[in-house]
CSV table of C-alpha atoms and ligand atoms in Angstrom, one decimal:
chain,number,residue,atom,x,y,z
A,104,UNK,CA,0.0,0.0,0.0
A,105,UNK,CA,1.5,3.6,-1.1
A,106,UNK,CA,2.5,5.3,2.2
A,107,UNK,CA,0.4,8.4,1.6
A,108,UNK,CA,2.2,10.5,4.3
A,109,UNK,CA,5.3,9.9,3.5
A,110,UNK,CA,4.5,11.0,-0.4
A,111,UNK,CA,2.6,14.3,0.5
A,112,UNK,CA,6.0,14.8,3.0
A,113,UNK,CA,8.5,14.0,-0.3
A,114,UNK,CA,6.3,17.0,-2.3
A,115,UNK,CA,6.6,19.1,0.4
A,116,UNK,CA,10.2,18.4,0.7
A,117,UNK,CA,10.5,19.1,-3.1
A,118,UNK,CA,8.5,22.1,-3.4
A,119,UNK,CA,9.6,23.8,-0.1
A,120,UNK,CA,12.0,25.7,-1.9
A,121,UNK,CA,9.8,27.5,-5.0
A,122,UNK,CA,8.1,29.2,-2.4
A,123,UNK,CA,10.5,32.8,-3.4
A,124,UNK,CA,9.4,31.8,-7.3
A,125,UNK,CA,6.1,33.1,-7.6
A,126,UNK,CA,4.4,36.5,-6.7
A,127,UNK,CA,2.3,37.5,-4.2
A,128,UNK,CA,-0.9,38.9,-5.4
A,129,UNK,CA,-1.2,42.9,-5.4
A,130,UNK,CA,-4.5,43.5,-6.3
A,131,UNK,CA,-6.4,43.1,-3.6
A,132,UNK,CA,-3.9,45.2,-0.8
A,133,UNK,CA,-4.7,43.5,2.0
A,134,UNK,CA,-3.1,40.0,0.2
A,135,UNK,CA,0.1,42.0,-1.0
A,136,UNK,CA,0.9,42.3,2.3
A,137,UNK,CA,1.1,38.4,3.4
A,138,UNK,CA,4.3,36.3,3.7
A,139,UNK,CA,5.4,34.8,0.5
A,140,UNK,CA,7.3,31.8,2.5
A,141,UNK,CA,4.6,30.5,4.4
A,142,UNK,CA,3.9,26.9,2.6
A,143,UNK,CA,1.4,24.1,4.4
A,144,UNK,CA,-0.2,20.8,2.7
A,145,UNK,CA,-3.1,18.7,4.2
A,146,UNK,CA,-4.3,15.3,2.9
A,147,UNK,CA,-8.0,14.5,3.9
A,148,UNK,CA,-8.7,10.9,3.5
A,149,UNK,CA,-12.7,9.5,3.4
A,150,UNK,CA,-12.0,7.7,7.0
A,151,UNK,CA,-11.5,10.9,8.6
A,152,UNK,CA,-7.5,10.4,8.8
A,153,UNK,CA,-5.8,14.3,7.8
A,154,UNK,CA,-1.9,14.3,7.0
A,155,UNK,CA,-0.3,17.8,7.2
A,156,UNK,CA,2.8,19.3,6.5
A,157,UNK,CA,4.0,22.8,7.0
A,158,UNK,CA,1.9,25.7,8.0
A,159,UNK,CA,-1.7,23.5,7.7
A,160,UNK,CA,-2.9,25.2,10.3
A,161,UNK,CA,-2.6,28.8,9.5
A,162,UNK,CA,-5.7,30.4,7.6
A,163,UNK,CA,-5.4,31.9,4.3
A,164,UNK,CA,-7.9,33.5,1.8
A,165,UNK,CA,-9.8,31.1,0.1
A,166,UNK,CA,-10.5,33.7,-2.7
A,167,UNK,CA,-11.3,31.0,-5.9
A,168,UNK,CA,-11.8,27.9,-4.0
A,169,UNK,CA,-14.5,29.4,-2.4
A,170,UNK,CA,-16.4,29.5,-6.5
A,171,UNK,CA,-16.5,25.6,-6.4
A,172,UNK,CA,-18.4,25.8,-2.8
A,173,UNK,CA,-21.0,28.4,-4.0
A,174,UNK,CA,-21.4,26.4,-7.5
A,175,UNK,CA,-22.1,23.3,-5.4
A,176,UNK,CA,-24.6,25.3,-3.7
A,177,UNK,CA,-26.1,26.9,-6.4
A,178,UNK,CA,-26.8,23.5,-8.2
A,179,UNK,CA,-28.3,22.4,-5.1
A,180,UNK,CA,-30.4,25.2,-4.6
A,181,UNK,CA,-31.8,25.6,-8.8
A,182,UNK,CA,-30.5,22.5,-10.0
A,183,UNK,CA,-29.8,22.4,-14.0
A,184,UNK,CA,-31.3,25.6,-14.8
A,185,UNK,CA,-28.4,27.3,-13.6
A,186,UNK,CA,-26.8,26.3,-17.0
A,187,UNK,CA,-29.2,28.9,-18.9
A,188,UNK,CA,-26.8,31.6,-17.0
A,189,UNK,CA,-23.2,30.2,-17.4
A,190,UNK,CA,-21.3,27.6,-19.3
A,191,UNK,CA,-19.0,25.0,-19.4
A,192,UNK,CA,-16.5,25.3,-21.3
A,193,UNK,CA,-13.0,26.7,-20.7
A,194,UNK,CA,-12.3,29.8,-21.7
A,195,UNK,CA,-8.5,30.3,-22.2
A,196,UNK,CA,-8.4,33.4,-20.4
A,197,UNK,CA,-7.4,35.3,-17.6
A,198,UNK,CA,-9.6,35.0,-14.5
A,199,UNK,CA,-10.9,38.4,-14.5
A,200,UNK,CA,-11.1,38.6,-18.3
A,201,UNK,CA,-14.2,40.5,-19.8
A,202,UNK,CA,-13.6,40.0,-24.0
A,203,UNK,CA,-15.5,36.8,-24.2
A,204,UNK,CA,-18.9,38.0,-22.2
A,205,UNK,CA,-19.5,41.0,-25.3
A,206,UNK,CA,-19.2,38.4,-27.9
A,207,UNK,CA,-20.9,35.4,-25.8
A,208,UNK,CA,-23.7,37.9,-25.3
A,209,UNK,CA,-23.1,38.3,-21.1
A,210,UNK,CA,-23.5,34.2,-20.5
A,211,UNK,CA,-20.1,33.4,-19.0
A,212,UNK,CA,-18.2,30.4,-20.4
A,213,UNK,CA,-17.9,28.6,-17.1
A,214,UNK,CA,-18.4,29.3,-13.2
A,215,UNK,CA,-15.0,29.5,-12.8
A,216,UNK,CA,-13.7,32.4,-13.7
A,217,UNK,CA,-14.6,35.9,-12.1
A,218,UNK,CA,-17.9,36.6,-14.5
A,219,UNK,CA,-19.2,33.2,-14.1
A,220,UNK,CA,-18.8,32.8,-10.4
A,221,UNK,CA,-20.4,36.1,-10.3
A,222,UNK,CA,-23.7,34.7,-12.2
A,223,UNK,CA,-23.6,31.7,-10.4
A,224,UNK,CA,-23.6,34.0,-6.8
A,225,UNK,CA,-26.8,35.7,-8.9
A,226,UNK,CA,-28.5,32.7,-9.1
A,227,UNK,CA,-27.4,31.6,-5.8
A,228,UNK,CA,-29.2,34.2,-3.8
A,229,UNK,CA,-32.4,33.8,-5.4
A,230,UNK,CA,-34.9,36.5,-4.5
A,231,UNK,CA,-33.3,36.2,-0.7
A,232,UNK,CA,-31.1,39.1,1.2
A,233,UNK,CA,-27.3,38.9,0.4
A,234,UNK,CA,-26.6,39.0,4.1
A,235,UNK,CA,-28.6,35.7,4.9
A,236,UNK,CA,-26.8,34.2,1.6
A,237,UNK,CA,-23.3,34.9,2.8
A,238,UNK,CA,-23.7,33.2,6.0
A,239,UNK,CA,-25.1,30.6,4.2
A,240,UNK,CA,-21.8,29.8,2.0
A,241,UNK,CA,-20.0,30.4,5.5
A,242,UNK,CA,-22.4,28.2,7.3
A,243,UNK,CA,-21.6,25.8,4.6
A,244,UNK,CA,-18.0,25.8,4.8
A,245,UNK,CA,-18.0,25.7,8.4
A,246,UNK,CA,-20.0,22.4,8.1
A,247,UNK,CA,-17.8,21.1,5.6
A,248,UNK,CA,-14.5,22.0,7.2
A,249,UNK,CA,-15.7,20.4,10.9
A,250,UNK,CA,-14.8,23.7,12.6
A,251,UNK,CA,-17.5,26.1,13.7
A,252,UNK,CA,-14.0,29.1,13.9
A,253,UNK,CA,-14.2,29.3,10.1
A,254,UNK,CA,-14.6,33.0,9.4
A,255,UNK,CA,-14.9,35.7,6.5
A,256,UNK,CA,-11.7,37.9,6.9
A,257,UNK,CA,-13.5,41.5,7.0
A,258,UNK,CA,-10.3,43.2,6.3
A,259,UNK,CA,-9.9,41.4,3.2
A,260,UNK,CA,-13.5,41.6,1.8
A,261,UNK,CA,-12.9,45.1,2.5
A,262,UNK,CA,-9.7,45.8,0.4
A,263,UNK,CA,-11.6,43.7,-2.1
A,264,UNK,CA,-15.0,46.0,-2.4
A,265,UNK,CA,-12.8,48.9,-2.7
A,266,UNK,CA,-10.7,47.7,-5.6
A,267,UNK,CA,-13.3,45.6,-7.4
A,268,UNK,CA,-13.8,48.0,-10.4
A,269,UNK,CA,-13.2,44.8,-12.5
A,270,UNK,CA,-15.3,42.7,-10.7
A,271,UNK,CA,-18.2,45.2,-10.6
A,272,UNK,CA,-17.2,45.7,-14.5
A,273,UNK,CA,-18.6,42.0,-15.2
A,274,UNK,CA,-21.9,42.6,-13.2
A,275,UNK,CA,-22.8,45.4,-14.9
A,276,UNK,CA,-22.0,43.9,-18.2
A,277,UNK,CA,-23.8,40.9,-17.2
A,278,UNK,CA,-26.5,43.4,-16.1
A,279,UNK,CA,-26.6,45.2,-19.6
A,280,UNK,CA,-27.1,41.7,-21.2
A,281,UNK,CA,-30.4,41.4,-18.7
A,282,UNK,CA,-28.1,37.7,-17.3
A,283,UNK,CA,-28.3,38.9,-13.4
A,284,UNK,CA,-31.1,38.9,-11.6
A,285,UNK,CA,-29.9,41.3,-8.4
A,286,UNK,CA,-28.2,44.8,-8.1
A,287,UNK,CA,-24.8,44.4,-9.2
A,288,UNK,CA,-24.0,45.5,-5.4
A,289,UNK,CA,-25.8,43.0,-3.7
A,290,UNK,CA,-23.8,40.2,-6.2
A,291,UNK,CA,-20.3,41.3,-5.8
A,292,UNK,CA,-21.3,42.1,-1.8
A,293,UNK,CA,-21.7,37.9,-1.7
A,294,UNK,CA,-19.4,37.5,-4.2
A,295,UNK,CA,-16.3,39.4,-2.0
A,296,UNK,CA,-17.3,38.4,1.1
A,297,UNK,CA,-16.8,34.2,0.1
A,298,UNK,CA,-13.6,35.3,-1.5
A,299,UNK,CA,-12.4,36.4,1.9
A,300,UNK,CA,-13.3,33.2,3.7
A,301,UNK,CA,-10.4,32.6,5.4
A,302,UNK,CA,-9.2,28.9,6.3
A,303,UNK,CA,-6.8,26.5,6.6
A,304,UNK,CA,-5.0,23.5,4.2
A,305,UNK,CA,-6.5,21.3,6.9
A,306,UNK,CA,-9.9,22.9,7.3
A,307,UNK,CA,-9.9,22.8,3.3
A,308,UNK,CA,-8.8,19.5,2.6
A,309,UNK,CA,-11.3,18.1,5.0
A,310,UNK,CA,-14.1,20.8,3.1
A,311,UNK,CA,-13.1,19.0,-0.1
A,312,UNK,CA,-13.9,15.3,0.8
A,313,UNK,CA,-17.7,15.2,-0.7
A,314,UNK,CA,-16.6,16.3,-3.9
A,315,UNK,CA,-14.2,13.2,-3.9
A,316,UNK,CA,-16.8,10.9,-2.6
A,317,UNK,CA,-19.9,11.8,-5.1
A,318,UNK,CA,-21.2,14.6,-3.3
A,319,UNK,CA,-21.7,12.6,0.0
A,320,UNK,CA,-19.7,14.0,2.9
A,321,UNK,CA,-18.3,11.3,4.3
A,322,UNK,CA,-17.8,12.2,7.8
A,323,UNK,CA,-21.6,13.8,8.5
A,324,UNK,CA,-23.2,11.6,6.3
A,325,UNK,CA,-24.9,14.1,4.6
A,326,UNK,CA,-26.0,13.7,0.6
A,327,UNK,CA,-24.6,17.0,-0.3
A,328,UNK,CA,-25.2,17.4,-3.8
A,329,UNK,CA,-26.4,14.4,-6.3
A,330,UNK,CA,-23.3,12.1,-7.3
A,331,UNK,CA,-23.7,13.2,-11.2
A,332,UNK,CA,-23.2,17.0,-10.2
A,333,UNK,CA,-20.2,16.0,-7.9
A,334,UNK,CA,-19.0,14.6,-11.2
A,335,UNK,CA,-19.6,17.4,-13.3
A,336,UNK,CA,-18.4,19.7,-10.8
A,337,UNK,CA,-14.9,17.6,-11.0
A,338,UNK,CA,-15.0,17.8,-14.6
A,339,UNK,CA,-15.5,21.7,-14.7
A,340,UNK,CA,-12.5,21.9,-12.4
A,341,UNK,CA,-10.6,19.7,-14.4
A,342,UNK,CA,-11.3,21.9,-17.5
A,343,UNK,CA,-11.6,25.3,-15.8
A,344,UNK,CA,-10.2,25.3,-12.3
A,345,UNK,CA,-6.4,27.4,-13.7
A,346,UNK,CA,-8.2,29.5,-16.0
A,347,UNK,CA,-5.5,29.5,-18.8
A,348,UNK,CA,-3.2,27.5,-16.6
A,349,UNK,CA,-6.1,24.6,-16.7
A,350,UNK,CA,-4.4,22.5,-19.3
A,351,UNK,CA,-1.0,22.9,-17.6
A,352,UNK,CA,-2.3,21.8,-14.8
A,353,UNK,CA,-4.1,18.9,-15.6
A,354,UNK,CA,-1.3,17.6,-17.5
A,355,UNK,CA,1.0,18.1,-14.7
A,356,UNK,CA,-1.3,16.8,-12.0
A,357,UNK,CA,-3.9,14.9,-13.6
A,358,UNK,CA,-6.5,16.1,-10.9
A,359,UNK,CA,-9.5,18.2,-10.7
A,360,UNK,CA,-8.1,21.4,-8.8
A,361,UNK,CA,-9.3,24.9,-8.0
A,362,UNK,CA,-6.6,27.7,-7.0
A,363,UNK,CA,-7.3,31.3,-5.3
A,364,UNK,CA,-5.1,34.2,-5.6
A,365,UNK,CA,-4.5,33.9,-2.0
A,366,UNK,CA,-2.2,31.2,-2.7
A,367,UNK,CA,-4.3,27.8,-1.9
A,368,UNK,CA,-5.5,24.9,-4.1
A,369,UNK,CA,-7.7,22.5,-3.8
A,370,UNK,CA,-7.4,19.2,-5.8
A,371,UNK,CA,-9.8,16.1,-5.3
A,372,UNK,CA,-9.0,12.7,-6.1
A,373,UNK,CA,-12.3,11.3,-7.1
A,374,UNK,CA,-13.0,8.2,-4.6
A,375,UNK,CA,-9.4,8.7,-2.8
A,376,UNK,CA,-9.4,12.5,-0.5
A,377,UNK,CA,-8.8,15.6,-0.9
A,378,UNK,CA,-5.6,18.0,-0.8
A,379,UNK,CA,-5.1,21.4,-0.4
A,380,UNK,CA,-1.7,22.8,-0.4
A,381,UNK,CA,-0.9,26.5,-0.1
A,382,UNK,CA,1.9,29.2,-0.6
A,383,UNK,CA,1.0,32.8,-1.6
A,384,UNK,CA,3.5,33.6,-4.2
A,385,UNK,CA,1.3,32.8,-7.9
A,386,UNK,CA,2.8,31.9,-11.2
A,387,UNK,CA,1.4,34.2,-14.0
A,388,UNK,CA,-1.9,32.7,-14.0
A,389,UNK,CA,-2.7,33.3,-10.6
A,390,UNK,CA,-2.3,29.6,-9.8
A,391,UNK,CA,0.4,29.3,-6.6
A,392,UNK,CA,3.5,28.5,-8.0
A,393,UNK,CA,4.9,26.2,-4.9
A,394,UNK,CA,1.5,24.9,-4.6
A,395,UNK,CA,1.1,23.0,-8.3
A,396,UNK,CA,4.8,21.9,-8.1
A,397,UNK,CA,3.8,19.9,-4.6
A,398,UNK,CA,0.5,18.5,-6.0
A,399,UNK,CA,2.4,17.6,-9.5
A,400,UNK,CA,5.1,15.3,-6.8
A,401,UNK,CA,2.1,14.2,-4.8
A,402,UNK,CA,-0.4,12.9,-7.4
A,403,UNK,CA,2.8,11.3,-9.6
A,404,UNK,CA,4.2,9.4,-6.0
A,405,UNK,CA,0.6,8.8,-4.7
A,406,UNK,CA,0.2,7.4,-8.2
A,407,UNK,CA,-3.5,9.4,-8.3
A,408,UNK,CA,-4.7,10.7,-11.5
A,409,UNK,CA,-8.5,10.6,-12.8
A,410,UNK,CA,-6.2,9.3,-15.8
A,411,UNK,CA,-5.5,5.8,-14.7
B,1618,LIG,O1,-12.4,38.4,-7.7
B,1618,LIG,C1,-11.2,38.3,-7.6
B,1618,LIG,O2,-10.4,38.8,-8.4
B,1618,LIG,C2,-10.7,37.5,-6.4
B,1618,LIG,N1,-11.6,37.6,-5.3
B,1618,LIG,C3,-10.6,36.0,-6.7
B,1618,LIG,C4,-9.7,35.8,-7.9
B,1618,LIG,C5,-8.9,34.5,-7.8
B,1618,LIG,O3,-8.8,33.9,-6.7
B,1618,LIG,C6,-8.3,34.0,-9.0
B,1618,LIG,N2,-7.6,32.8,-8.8
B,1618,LIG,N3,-6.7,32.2,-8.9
């Protein structure tokens, strides 16, 4: 039997020193100012057993990983007819990238990058107040991580509002296009606010599990989302989860993943656990740098890949 711990403590091992390579991100100012050489790992494995390395326990931003949470949610709460609002497909472009939605006529191509996520936080609150929806997605992530301290960092949804010109571009043009259903500033006050979720490789690895185990959480019990959408949900991350790092990615790791600017990513092993690794500094994608290289050595040692 492969000694997982000792293969997630060989990635560390390798990656540990990449941590100076990438660069920490600068748009949001209250991430510039985190440590770039911070680095933790956590395994989460269906029988409750978590393997760490490094700094597992120190919380970080969630900022992305948080859009795979809310889409799970979403699909719970509408089901399929969330697909008459966003896509599927990758896009090959930057997260925060606005070309595609005036061509694509404001449906963005999957709920993955900024715009999509966006519409998918639309459909999310449905008719209800965005205060009562954002504890929701916190309530959720609380439940899924195990750990009732799981908190939005204020500060950083803070820095975020202020500088989300972008952000609050692709509402409005989503707006324009008549594909959001709430004021643009009730969406993007959701839409910040899960981005600053703050939380832990361990807390995030263990969050992960019922996307590995067809939607079930397999420490509560709990059906969380039908096993075809824990599926599908894989497959977007699989396709969209680097934006136009995604192939890279999946032909370096072979695993569904999601990264954040803040540094983290989470990859599932469908039927096997979940890992999230984290170290702030970001390759050019926005994908931590540190982070893939570990996962790459952990998937290729652990011998997981959805390609086997
Ligand atoms: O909306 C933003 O720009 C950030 N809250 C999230 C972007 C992000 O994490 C991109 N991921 N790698």
């Amino acid at each position: 039997m492969t000694d997982l711990a000792r293969c997630l403590a060989e990635a560390y091992a390798v990656a540990l020193p990449h941590r100076r390579d990438g660069k920490v991100a600068d748009y949001i100012p209250a991430l510039a100012a985190v440590d770039p050489m911070q680095f933790g790992m956590a395994l989460a494995l269906p029988d409750g057993t978590l393997h760490v390395e490094g700094d597992a326990d120190t919380p970080f931003s969630i900022q992305s990983v948080s859009k795979v949470f809310t889409l799970a949610l979403a699909l719970r709460r509408i089901g399929s007819d969330l697909w008459t609002s966003v896509g599927r497909e990758p896009s090959g472009s930057a997260f925060n990238s606005v070309v595609q939605l005036e061509s694509e006529q404001g449906i963005p191509r999957n709920p993955l990058i900024n715009a999509g996520a966006i519409a998918t936080t639309d459909r999310l609150i449905d008719g209800r107040d965005g205060d009562a929806v954002a504890d929701e997605i916190l309530a959720f992530m609380r439940a899924r991580a195990g750990d009732p301290g799981v908190e939005i960092d204020l500060d950083v949804a803070a820095s975020e509002a202020r500088t989300g010109a972008r952000n609050r571009s692709l509402a409005y043009f989503m707006d324009a296009f008549g594909n959001l259903r709430h004021p643009v500033e009730t969406v993007v006050g959701v839409y910040f606010r899960q981005c600053a979720i703050a939380m832990s490789c361990r807390q995030l690895a263990r969050a992960g599990l019922f996307l590995a185990m067809e939607g079930r959480d397999p420490l509560t019990g709990e059906q969380l989302v039908d096993p075809h959408r824990a599926r599908r949900i894989n497959a977007i991350m699989m396709l969209c989860g680097h934006y136009d790092n995604s192939g890279e990615f999946a032909f370096r790791v072979g695993l569904p993943g999601k990264s954040g600017v803040g540094g983290g990513i989470l990859c599932i092993a469908p039927g096997q656990g979940a890992i999230a690794v984290w170290s702030p500094g970001l390759n050019e994608a926005g994908t931590s740098l540190a982070g893939a290289i570990a996962l790459e050595h952990f998937a290729y040692a652990a011998g997981w890949s959805v390609f086997d």
